[in-house]
Structure formats: C-alpha cells, structure tokens
Tab-separated table of C-alpha atoms and ligand atoms in Angstrom:
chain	number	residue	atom	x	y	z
A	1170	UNK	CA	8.395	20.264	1.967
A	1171	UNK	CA	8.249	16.656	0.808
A	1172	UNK	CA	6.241	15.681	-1.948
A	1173	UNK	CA	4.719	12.495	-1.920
A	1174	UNK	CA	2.931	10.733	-4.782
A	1175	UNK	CA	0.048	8.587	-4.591
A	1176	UNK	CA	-1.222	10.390	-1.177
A	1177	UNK	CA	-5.139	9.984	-1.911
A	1178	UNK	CA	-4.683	6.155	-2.319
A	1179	UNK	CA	-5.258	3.269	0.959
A	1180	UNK	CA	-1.351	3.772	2.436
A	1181	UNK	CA	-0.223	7.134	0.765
A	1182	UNK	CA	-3.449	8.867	2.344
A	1183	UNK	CA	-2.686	7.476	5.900
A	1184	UNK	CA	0.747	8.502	5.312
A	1185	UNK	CA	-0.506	12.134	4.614
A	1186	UNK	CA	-2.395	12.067	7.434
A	1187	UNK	CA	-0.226	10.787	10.482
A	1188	UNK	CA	2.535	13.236	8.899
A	1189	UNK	CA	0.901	16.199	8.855
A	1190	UNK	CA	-0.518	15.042	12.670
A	1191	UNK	CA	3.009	16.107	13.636
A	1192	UNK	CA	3.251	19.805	14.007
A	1193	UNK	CA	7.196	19.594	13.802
A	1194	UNK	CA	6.585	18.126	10.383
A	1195	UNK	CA	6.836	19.664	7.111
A	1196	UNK	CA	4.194	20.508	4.399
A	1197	UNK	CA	3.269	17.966	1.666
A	1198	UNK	CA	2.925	18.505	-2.001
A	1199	UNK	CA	1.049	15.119	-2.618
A	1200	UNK	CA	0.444	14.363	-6.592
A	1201	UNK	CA	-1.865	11.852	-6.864
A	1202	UNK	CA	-3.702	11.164	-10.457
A	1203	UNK	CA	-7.399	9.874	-8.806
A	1204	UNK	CA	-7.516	6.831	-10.560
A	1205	UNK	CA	-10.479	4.812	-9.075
A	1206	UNK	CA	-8.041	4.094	-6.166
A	1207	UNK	CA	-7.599	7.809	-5.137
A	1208	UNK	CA	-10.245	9.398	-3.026
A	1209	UNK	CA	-10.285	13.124	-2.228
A	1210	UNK	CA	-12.619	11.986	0.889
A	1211	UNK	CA	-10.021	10.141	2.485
A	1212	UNK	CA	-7.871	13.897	2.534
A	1213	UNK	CA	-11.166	15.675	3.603
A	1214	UNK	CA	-9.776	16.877	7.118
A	1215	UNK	CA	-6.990	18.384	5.647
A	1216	UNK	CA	-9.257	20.754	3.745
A	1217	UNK	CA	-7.461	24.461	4.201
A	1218	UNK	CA	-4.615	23.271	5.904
A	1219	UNK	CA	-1.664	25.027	4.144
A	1220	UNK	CA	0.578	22.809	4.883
A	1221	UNK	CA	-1.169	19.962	2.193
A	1222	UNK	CA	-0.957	21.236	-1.808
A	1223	UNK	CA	-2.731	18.569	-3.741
A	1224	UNK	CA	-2.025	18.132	-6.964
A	1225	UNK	CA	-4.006	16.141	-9.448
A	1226	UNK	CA	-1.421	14.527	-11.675
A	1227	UNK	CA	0.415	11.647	-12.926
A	1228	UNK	CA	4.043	10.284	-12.106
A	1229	UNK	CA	4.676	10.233	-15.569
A	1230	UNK	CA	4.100	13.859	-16.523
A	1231	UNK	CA	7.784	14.980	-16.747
A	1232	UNK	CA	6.549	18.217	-17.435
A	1233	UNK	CA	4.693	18.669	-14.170
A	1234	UNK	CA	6.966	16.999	-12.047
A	1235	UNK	CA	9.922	19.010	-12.998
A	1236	UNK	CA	8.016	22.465	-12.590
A	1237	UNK	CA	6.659	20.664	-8.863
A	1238	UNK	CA	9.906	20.412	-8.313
A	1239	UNK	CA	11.465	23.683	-8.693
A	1240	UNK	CA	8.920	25.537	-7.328
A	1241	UNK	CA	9.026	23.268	-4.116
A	1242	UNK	CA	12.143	22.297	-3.930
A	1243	UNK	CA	10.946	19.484	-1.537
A	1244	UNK	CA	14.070	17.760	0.609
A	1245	UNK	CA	13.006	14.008	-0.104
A	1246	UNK	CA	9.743	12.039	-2.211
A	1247	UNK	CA	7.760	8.952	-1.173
A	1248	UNK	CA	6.727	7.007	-3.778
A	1249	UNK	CA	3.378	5.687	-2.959
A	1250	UNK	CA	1.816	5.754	-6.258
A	1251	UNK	CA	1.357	2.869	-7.900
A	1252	UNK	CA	-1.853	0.224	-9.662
A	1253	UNK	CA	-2.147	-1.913	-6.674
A	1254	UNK	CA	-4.565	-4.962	-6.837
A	1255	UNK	CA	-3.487	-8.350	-8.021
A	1256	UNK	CA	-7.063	-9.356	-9.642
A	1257	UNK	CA	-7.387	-6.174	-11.856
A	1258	UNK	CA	-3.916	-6.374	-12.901
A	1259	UNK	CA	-4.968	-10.085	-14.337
A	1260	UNK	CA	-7.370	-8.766	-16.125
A	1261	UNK	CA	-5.568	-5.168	-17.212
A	1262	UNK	CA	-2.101	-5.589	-16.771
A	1263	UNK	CA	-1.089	-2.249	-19.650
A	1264	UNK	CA	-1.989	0.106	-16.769
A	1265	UNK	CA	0.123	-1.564	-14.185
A	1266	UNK	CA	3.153	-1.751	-16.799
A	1267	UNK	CA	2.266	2.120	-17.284
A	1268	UNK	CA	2.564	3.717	-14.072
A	1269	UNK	CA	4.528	1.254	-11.986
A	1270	UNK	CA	7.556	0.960	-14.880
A	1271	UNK	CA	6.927	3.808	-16.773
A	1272	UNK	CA	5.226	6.503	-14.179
A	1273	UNK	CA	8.435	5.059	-12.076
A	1274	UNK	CA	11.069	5.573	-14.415
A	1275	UNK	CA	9.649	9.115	-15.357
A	1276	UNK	CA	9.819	10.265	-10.958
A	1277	UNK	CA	13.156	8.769	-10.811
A	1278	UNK	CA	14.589	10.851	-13.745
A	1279	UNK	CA	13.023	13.838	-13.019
A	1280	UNK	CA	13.958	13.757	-9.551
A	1281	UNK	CA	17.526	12.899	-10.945
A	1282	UNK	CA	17.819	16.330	-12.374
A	1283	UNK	CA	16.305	17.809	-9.383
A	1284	UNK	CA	18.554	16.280	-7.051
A	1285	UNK	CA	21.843	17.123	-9.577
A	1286	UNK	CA	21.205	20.724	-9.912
A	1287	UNK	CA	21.131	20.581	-5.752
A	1288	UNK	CA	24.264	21.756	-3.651
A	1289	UNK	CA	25.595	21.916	-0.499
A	1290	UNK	CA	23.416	20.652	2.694
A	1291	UNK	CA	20.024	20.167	0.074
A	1292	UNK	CA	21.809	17.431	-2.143
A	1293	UNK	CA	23.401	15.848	0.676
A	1294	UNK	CA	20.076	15.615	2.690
A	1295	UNK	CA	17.654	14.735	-0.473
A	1296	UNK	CA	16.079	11.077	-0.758
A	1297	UNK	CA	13.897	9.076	-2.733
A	1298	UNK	CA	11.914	6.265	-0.651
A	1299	UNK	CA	10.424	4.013	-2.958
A	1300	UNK	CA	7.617	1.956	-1.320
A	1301	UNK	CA	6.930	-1.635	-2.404
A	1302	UNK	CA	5.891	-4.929	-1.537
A	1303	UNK	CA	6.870	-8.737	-0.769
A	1304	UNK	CA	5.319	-10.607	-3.091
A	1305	UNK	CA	7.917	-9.823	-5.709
A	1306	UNK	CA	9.786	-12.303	-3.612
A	1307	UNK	CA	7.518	-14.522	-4.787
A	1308	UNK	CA	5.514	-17.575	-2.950
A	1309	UNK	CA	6.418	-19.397	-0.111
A	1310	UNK	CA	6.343	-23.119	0.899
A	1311	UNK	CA	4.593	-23.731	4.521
A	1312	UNK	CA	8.299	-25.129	5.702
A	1313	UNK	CA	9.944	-21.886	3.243
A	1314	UNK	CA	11.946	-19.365	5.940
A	1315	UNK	CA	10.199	-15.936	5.657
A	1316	UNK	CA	11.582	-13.206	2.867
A	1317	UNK	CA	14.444	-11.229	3.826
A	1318	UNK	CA	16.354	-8.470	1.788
A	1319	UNK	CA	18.511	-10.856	0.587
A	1320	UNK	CA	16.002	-13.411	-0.810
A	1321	UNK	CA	16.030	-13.182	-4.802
A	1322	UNK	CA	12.895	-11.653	-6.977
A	1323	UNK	CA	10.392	-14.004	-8.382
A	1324	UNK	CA	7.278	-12.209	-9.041
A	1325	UNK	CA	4.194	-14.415	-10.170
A	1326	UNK	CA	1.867	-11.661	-10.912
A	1327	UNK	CA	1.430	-8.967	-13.514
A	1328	UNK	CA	0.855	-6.300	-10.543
A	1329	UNK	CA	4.191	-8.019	-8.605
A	1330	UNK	CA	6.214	-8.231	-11.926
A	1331	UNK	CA	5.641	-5.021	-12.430
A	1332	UNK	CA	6.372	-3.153	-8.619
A	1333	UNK	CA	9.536	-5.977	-9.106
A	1334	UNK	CA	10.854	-3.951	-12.039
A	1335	UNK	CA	10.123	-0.812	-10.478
A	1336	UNK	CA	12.635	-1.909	-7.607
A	1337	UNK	CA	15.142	-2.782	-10.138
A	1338	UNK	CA	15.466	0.919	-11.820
A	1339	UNK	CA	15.603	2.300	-8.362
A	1340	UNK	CA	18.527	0.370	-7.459
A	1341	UNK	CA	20.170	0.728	-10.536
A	1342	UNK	CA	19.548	4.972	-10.123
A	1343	UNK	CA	21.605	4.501	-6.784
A	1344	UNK	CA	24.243	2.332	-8.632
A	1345	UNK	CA	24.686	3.769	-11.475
A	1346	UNK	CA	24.028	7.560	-10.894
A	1347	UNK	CA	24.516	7.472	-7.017
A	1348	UNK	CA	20.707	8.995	-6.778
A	1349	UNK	CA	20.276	8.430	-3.061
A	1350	UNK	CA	17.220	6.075	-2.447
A	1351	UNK	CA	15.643	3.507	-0.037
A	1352	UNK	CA	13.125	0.931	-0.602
A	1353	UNK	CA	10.870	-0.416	1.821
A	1354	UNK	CA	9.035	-4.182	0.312
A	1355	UNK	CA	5.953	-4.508	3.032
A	1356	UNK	CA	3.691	-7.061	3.415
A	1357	UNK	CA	-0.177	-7.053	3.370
A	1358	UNK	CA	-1.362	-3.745	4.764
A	1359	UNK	CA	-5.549	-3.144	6.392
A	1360	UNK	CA	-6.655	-0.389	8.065
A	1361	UNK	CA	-8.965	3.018	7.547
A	1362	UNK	CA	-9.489	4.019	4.005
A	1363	UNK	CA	-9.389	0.974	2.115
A	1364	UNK	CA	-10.710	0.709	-0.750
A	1365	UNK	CA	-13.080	-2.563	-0.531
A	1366	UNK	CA	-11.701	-3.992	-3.727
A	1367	UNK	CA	-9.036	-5.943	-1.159
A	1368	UNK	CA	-10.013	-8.809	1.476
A	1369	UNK	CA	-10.091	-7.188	3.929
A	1370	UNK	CA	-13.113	-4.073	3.605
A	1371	UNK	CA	-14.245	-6.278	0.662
A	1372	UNK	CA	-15.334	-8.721	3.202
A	1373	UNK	CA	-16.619	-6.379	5.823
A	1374	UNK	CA	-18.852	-4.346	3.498
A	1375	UNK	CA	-20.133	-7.728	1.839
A	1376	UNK	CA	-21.050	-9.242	5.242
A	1377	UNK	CA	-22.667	-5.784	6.588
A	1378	UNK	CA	-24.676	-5.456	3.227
A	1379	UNK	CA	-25.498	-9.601	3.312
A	1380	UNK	CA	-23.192	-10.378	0.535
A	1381	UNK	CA	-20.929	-13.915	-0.120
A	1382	UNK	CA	-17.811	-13.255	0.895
A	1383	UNK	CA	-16.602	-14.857	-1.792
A	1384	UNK	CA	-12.980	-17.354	-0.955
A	1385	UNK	CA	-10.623	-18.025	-3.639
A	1386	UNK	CA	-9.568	-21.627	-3.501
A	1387	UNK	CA	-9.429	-23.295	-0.166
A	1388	UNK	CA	-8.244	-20.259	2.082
A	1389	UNK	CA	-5.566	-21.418	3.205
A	1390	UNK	CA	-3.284	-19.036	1.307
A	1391	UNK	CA	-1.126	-17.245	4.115
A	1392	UNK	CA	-0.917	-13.488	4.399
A	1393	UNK	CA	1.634	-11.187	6.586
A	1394	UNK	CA	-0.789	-8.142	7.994
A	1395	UNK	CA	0.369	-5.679	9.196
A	1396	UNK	CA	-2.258	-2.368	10.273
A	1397	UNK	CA	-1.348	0.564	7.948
A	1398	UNK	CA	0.022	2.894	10.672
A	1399	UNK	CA	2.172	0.500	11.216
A	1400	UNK	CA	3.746	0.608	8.039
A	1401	UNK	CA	3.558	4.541	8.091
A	1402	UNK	CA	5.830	4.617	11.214
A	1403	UNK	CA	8.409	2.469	9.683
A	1404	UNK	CA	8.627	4.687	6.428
A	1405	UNK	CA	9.113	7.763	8.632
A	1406	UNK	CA	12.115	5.916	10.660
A	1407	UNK	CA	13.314	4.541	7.353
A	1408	UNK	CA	13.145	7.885	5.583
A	1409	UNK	CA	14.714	9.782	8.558
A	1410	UNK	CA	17.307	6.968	9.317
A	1411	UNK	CA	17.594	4.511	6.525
A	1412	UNK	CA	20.603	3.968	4.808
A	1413	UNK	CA	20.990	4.825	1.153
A	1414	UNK	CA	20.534	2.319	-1.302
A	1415	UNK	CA	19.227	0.171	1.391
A	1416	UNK	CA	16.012	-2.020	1.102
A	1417	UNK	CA	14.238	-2.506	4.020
A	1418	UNK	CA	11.227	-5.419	4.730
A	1419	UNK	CA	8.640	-4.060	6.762
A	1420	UNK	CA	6.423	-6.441	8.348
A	1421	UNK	CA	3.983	-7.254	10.836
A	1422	UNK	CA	4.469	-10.908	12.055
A	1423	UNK	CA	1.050	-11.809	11.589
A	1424	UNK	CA	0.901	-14.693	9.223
A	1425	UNK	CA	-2.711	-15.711	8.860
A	1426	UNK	CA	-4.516	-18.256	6.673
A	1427	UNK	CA	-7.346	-16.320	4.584
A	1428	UNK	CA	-10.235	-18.363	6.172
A	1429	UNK	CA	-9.012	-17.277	9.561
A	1430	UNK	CA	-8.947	-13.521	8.749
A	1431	UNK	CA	-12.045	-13.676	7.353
A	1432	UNK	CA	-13.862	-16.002	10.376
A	1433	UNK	CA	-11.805	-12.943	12.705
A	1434	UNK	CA	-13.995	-10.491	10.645
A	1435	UNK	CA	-17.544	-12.371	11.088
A	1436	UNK	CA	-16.667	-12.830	14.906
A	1437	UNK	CA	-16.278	-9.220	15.635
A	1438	UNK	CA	-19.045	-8.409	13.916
A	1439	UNK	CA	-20.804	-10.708	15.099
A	1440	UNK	CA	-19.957	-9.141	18.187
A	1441	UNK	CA	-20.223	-5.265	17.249
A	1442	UNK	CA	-23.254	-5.001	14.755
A	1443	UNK	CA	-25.167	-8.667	15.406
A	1444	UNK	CA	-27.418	-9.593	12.223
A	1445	UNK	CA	-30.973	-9.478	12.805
A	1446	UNK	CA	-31.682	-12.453	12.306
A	1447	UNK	CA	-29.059	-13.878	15.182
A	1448	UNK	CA	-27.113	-16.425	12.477
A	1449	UNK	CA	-23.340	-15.189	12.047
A	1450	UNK	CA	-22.130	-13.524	9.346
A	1451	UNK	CA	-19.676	-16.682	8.641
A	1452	UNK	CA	-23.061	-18.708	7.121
A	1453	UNK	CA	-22.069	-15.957	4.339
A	1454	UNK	CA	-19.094	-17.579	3.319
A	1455	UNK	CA	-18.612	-18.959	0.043
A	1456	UNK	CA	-15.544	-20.714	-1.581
A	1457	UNK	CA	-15.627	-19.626	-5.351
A	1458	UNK	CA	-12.732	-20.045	-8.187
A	1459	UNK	CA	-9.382	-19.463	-7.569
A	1460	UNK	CA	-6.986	-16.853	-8.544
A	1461	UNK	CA	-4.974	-17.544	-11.392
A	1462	UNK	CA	-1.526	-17.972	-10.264
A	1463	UNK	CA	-2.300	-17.704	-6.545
A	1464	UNK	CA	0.659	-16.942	-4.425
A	1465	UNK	CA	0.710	-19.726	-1.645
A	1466	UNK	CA	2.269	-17.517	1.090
A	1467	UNK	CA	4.084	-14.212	2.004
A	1468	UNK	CA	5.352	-14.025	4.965
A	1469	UNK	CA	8.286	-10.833	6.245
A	1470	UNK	CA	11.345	-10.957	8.308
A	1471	UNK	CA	11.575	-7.553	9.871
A	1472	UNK	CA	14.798	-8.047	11.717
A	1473	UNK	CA	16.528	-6.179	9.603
A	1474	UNK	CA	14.235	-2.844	10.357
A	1475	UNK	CA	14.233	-3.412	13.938
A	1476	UNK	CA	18.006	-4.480	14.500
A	1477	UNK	CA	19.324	-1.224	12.484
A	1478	UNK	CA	16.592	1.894	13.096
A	1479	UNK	CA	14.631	-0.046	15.861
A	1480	UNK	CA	11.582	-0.385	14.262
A	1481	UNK	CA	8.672	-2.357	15.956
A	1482	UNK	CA	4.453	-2.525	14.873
A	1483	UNK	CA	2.856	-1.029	17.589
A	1484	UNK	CA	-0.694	-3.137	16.556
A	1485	UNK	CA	-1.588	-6.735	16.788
A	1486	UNK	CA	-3.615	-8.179	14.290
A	1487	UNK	CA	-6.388	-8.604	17.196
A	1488	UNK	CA	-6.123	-4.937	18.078
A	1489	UNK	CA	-5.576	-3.642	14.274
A	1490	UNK	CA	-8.521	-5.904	13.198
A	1491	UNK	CA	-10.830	-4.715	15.618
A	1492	UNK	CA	-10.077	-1.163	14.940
A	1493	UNK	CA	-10.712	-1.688	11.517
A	1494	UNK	CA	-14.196	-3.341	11.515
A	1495	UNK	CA	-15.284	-0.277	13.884
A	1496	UNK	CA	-13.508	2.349	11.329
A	1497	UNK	CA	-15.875	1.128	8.371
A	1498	UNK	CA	-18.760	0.750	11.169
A	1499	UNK	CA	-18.593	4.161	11.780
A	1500	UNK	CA	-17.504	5.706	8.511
A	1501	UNK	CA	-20.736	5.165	6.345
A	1502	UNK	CA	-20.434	8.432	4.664
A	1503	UNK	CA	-16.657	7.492	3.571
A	1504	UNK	CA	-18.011	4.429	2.348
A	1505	UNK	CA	-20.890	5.569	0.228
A	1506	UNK	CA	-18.326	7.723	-1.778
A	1507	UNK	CA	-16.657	4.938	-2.762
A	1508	UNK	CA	-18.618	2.467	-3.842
A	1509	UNK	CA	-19.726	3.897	-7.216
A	1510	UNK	CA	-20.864	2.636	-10.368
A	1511	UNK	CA	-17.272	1.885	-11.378
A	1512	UNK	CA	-17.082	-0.046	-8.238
A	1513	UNK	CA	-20.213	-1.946	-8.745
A	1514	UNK	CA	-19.304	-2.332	-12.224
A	1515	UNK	CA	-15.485	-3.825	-11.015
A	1516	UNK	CA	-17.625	-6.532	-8.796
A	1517	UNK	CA	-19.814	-7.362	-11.616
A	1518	UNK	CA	-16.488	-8.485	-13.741
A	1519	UNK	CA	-14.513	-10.392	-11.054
A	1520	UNK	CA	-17.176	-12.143	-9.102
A	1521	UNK	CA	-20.332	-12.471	-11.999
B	1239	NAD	P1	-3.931	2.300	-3.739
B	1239	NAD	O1	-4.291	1.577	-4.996
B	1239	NAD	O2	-4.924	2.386	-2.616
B	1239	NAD	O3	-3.492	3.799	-4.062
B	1239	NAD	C1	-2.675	4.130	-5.146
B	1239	NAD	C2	-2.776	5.638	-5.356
B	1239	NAD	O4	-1.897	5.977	-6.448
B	1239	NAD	C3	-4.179	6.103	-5.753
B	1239	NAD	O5	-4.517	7.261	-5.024
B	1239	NAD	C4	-4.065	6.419	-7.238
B	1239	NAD	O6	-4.936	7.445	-7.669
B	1239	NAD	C5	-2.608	6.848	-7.336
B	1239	NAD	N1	-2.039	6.660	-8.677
B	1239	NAD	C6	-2.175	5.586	-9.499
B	1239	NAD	N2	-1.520	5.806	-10.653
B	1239	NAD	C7	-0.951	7.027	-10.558
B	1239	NAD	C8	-0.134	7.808	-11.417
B	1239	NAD	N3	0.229	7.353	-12.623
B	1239	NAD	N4	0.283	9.018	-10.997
B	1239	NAD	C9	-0.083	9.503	-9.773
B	1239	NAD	N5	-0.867	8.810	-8.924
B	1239	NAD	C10	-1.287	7.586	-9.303
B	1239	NAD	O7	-2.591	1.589	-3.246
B	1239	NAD	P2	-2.038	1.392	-1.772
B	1239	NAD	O8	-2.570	0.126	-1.228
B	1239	NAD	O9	-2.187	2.649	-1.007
B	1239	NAD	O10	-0.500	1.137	-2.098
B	1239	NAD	C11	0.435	2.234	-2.135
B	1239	NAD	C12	1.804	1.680	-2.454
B	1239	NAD	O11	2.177	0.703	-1.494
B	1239	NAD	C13	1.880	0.977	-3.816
B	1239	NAD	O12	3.102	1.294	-4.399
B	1239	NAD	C14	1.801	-0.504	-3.462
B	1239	NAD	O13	2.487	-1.278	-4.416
B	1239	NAD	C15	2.529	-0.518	-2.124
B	1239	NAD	N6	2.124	-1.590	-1.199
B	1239	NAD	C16	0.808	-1.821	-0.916
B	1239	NAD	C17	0.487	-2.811	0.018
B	1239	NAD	C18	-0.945	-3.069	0.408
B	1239	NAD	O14	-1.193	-4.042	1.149
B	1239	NAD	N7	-1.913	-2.262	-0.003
B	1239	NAD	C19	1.491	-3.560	0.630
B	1239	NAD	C20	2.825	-3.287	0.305
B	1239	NAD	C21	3.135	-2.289	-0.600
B	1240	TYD	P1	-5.759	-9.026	-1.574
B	1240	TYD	O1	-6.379	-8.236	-0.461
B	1240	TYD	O2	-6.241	-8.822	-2.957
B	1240	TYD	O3	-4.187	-8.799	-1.466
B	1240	TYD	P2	-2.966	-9.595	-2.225
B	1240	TYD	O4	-3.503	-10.394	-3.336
B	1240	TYD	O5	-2.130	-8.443	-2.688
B	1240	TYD	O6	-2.319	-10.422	-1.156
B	1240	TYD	O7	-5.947	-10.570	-1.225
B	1240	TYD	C1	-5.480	-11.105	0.013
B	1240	TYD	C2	-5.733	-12.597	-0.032
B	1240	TYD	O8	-7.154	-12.822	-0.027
B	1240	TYD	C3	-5.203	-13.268	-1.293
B	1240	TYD	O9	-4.700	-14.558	-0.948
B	1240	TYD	C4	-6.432	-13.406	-2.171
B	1240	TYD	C5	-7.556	-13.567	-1.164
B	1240	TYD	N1	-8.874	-13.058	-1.608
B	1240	TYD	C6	-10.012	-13.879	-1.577
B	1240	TYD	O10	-9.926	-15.056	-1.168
B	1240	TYD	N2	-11.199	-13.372	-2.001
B	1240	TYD	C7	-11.320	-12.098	-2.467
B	1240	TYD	O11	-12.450	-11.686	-2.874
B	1240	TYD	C8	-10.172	-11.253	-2.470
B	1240	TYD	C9	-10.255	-9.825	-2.959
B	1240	TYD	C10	-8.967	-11.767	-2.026
C-alpha cells in the first residue's frame, strides 16, 4: 500500500485517481479529514474498488495514524494534506498553523516510529514525499531569475509561512533522524476537481452563472500553471526516483499575467458555451481590491526535475486550459455538490 493524506482535496484526489488508473499500482489508504476542501464526489468512481480505503481523519490524530500504520504497513506516504488558499488563510490563519505545522509535525513523527520499527528491504525502501509549493520562495521581480531549490525561503503569506515551516521540520527529520523524505515545491496547479474558491474554476463558474469575475489589483500579478496531471506525474517519478532528502521544483513554464488567464478563460468560452446574448464573457470583468500582501510573481525552474529523473509536463497551458473549461462544462453534477451554503457563505465574506 501507500497511504496518502489529503486524497479528497483538488491535487491529492487527482493523485488518487491517475494512481489507481495503473493496474501495476498498489492500493491506497487515503486519510483525508473533509474539511470544506475535501469532496467524497471527486473519489466517486472509485466506489468498491478494494484497492482505495478511505479514511476520514486528521494528520494530527497520532492515535489513528499509528494504528493506520501498523495495520497497513504502507511502503511510502504523500503528504497532500494541507489548508490551501491564500485569501482564507488572511482571514483564518489558526487553521493553517494547525494542520500545516502541527497536522505536519504529528505525520512526520508518527511515521518516524513506523519507519524505525521497519527492517530489512521495508526500511530501506520506505519514503515520505512531502508536497509543497513556490511561493514560500517568496515574490519575484519581472527582471528576478525564476526559483530554484537553492533560492532561500521568504514566505509573505500566512498560508506560505506556514507550508514554509512545514518544509523546514521535514528537512530537519532527514537531518537529524535520517527519516528518508523528498519534497516537491510546485507552482500554481488547474485542472478537474477544483474547488472554485481559486482563479481559475472561480472564474469559470462566475462567468457561466453571469457573475464579476472579480481582479485583485491590476492583474498583472504573474502565475506559473501548470495542469494538475502534470504535477501528479512528476510526484510519481519523484517518489519512485527521487533522491532522499532532496527537494525538487516542479513546474510548468507557463508564466501568465492574471488578466491573460482570465481573458484565455472568456475566449474559450466564448467559443464553447456562447452567452445568449452574443457579448463575451470578458464585459464581466471587474477589477476590485487587492490582496493584502499580494505576491508579485512566482515563476519555477524545473531543470532540476528534468536533468536528474527526466521529468517533462506533458500539457500546455492552451491544451490544459481548454481541457479544463470543458471538464466544469460537462461536470454540472460535480459542481452542484460543491457549491454549498458554506461556499456561498465563503463568497459572501471575501467579495461582499
Ligand atoms: P485542497 O485544499 O484542494 O485539498 C486539501 C485536502 O486536505 C482536502 O481534501 C482537505 O479535506 C484535506 N485536509 C485538510 N486538513 C486536513 C487534516 N488536518 N487532516 C487530513 N486531511 C486534511 O488543496 P490542494 O490544492 O489539493 O493542495 C494539496 C497540497 O498541494 C497542499 O499541501 C498544497 O499546499 C500543495 N500545493 C497546492 C498547489 C495548488 O495550486 N493548489 C500548488 C502547489 C502545492
Ligand atoms: P489563487 O488561485 O488563489 O492562487 P495563489 O494565490 O495561491 O497563487 O490566485 C491566483 C492569482 O489570481 C493570484 O495572483 C490572486 C488572483 N486572484 C484574483 O485576481 N481574483 C480572485 O478572485 C482570486 C481567487 C485570485
């Protein structure tokens, strides 16, 4: 088995679900503690496949984790789960300290045991993969060389801060107790099953349901997007070939001003699902307030990923984007389970 944690969220679910594609692959324990990120729907094809156990739980039950753990005895863990949106964790940061510190520093020590009471071929072959982002590297200038590895942490956010100091205790694990991990720091990820709290399906839902589509600032803050397969082929090289204590960047060379994503999105559905009235969905846009603290730009250098495992995005933002804005176009059912009154009520608070 592996067990992965977060696996009902936006990356952790696709994970689940190109993994278990593979019929050479292994079974998944996937613990996942359905905060308003986590949707059972996303898992739905899954349903009586033995080879999925969900668990509803939370990284920071040391109880549950260690008895997951013996009785599964799974041969590495992906550490998906996380709070993962910049603008709530402005608002709320105690939940992001909770389970991306805390929930963090409870996996890694129960997994510590787990791994020490391990012998032979099991303890040599066990891993951790810890998945986080770029923007605890911080912000770039336009004229700024894009993050590598090597680039030091300066997270700006409460939500970066946090995933920073995450990173931190899982390099100190390999350092100090030789617990054998890898981290992977990705950039912006889109694709199926994303919940439309983030630019992306925020702005295609809005524009389908004659919303704003509401810009913070002047848009020109740059983004690295990469389509979330993408990202789920690099952690499987990186977890099968990825050397310990290693971070990796994952990117997808797609640096993109905010207005042009968005103007991408109103031409293609323009294009796929026309508005009745004939005017394009880009007369919806509407600049609003900016973030506080508004990172200027992210943007990955992969080279390290595709020089040592060989590593390459198979998607272009033109062909990712498109197969996005058709996903949500032809998932209506997914998207009615999401958008409750939590949701509504989340909207309510950020945009008034
Ligand atoms: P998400 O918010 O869509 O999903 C997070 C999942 O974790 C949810 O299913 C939620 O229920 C679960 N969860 C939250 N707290 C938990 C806890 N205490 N115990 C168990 N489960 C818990 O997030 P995502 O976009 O899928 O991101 C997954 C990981 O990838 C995160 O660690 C995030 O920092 C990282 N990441 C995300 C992006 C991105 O663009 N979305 C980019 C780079 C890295
Ligand atoms: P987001 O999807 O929240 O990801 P992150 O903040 O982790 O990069 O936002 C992507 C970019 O889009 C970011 O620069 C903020 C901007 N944005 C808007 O302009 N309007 C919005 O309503 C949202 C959610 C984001």
């Amino acid at each position: 088995m592996i067990l992965v944690t977060g696996g009902a969220g936006f990356i952790g679910g696709n994970f689940v679900l190109d993994w278990l594609k593979s019929p050479k692959n292994e079974g998944v324990v996937n613990v996942d503690k359905l905060t308003y990120a986590g949707n059972l729907a996303t898992l739905e094809s899954l349903r009586g496949d033995p080879r999925h156990i969900f668990i509803h739980g939370d990284i920071g039950d040391k109880e549950l984790l260690a008895r997951l753990l013996t009785e599964h005895q799974p041969r590495a863990i992906v550490n998906f789960a996380a709070e993962s949106h910049v603008d709530r964790s402005i608002h709320g940061p105690a939940e992001f300290i909770q389970t991306n510190i805390l929930g963090t520093f409870h996996l890694l020590e129960c997994a510590r045991e787990y791994w020490s009471g391990l012998d032979g071929l099991a303890k040599q072959v066990f891993r951790f993969h810890h998945i986080s982002t770029d923007e605890v590297y911080g912000s770039l200038s336009s004229s700024d060389l894009a993050f590598t590895e090597k680039n030091a942490y300066e997270p700006n956010s409460p939500y970066s801060a946090s995933k920073a100091a995450s990173d931190h205790l899982v390099r100190a694990w390999f350092h100090t107790y030789g617990f054998p991990v890898v981290t992977t720091n990705c950039s912006n990820n889109y694709g199926p099953y994303h919940f439309p709290e983030k630019l992306i399906p925020l702005f295609i839902l809005n524009a389908l349901n004659g919303k704003p589509l509401p810009i913070y600032g002047d848009g020109q803050q740059i983004r690295d997007w990469l389509y979330v397969g993408d990202h789920c082929s690099a952690i499987r090289e990186v977890l099968a070939k990825g050397k310990l204590g290693e971070t990796y960047n994952v990117g997808g060379w797609n640096e993109k001003a905010n207005l042009d994503v968005v103007k991408t999105i109103c031409a293609i559905l323009d294009e796929l699902k026309p508005r009745s009235d004939g005017v394009s969905y880009i007369s919806q846009i509407t600049f609003v307030k900016d973030r506080p603290g508004h990172d200027r730009r992210y943007a990955i250098d992969a080279s390290k990923l595709e020089r040592e495992l060989g590593w390459r995005p198979a998607e272009t933002f033109d062909t990712g984007i498109r197969k996005t804005v058709q996903w949500y176009l032809d998932n209506p059912v997914w998207v009615d389970g999401v958008v409750s009154g939590s949701y509504r009520d989340w909207l309510q608070k950020q945009y008034q």
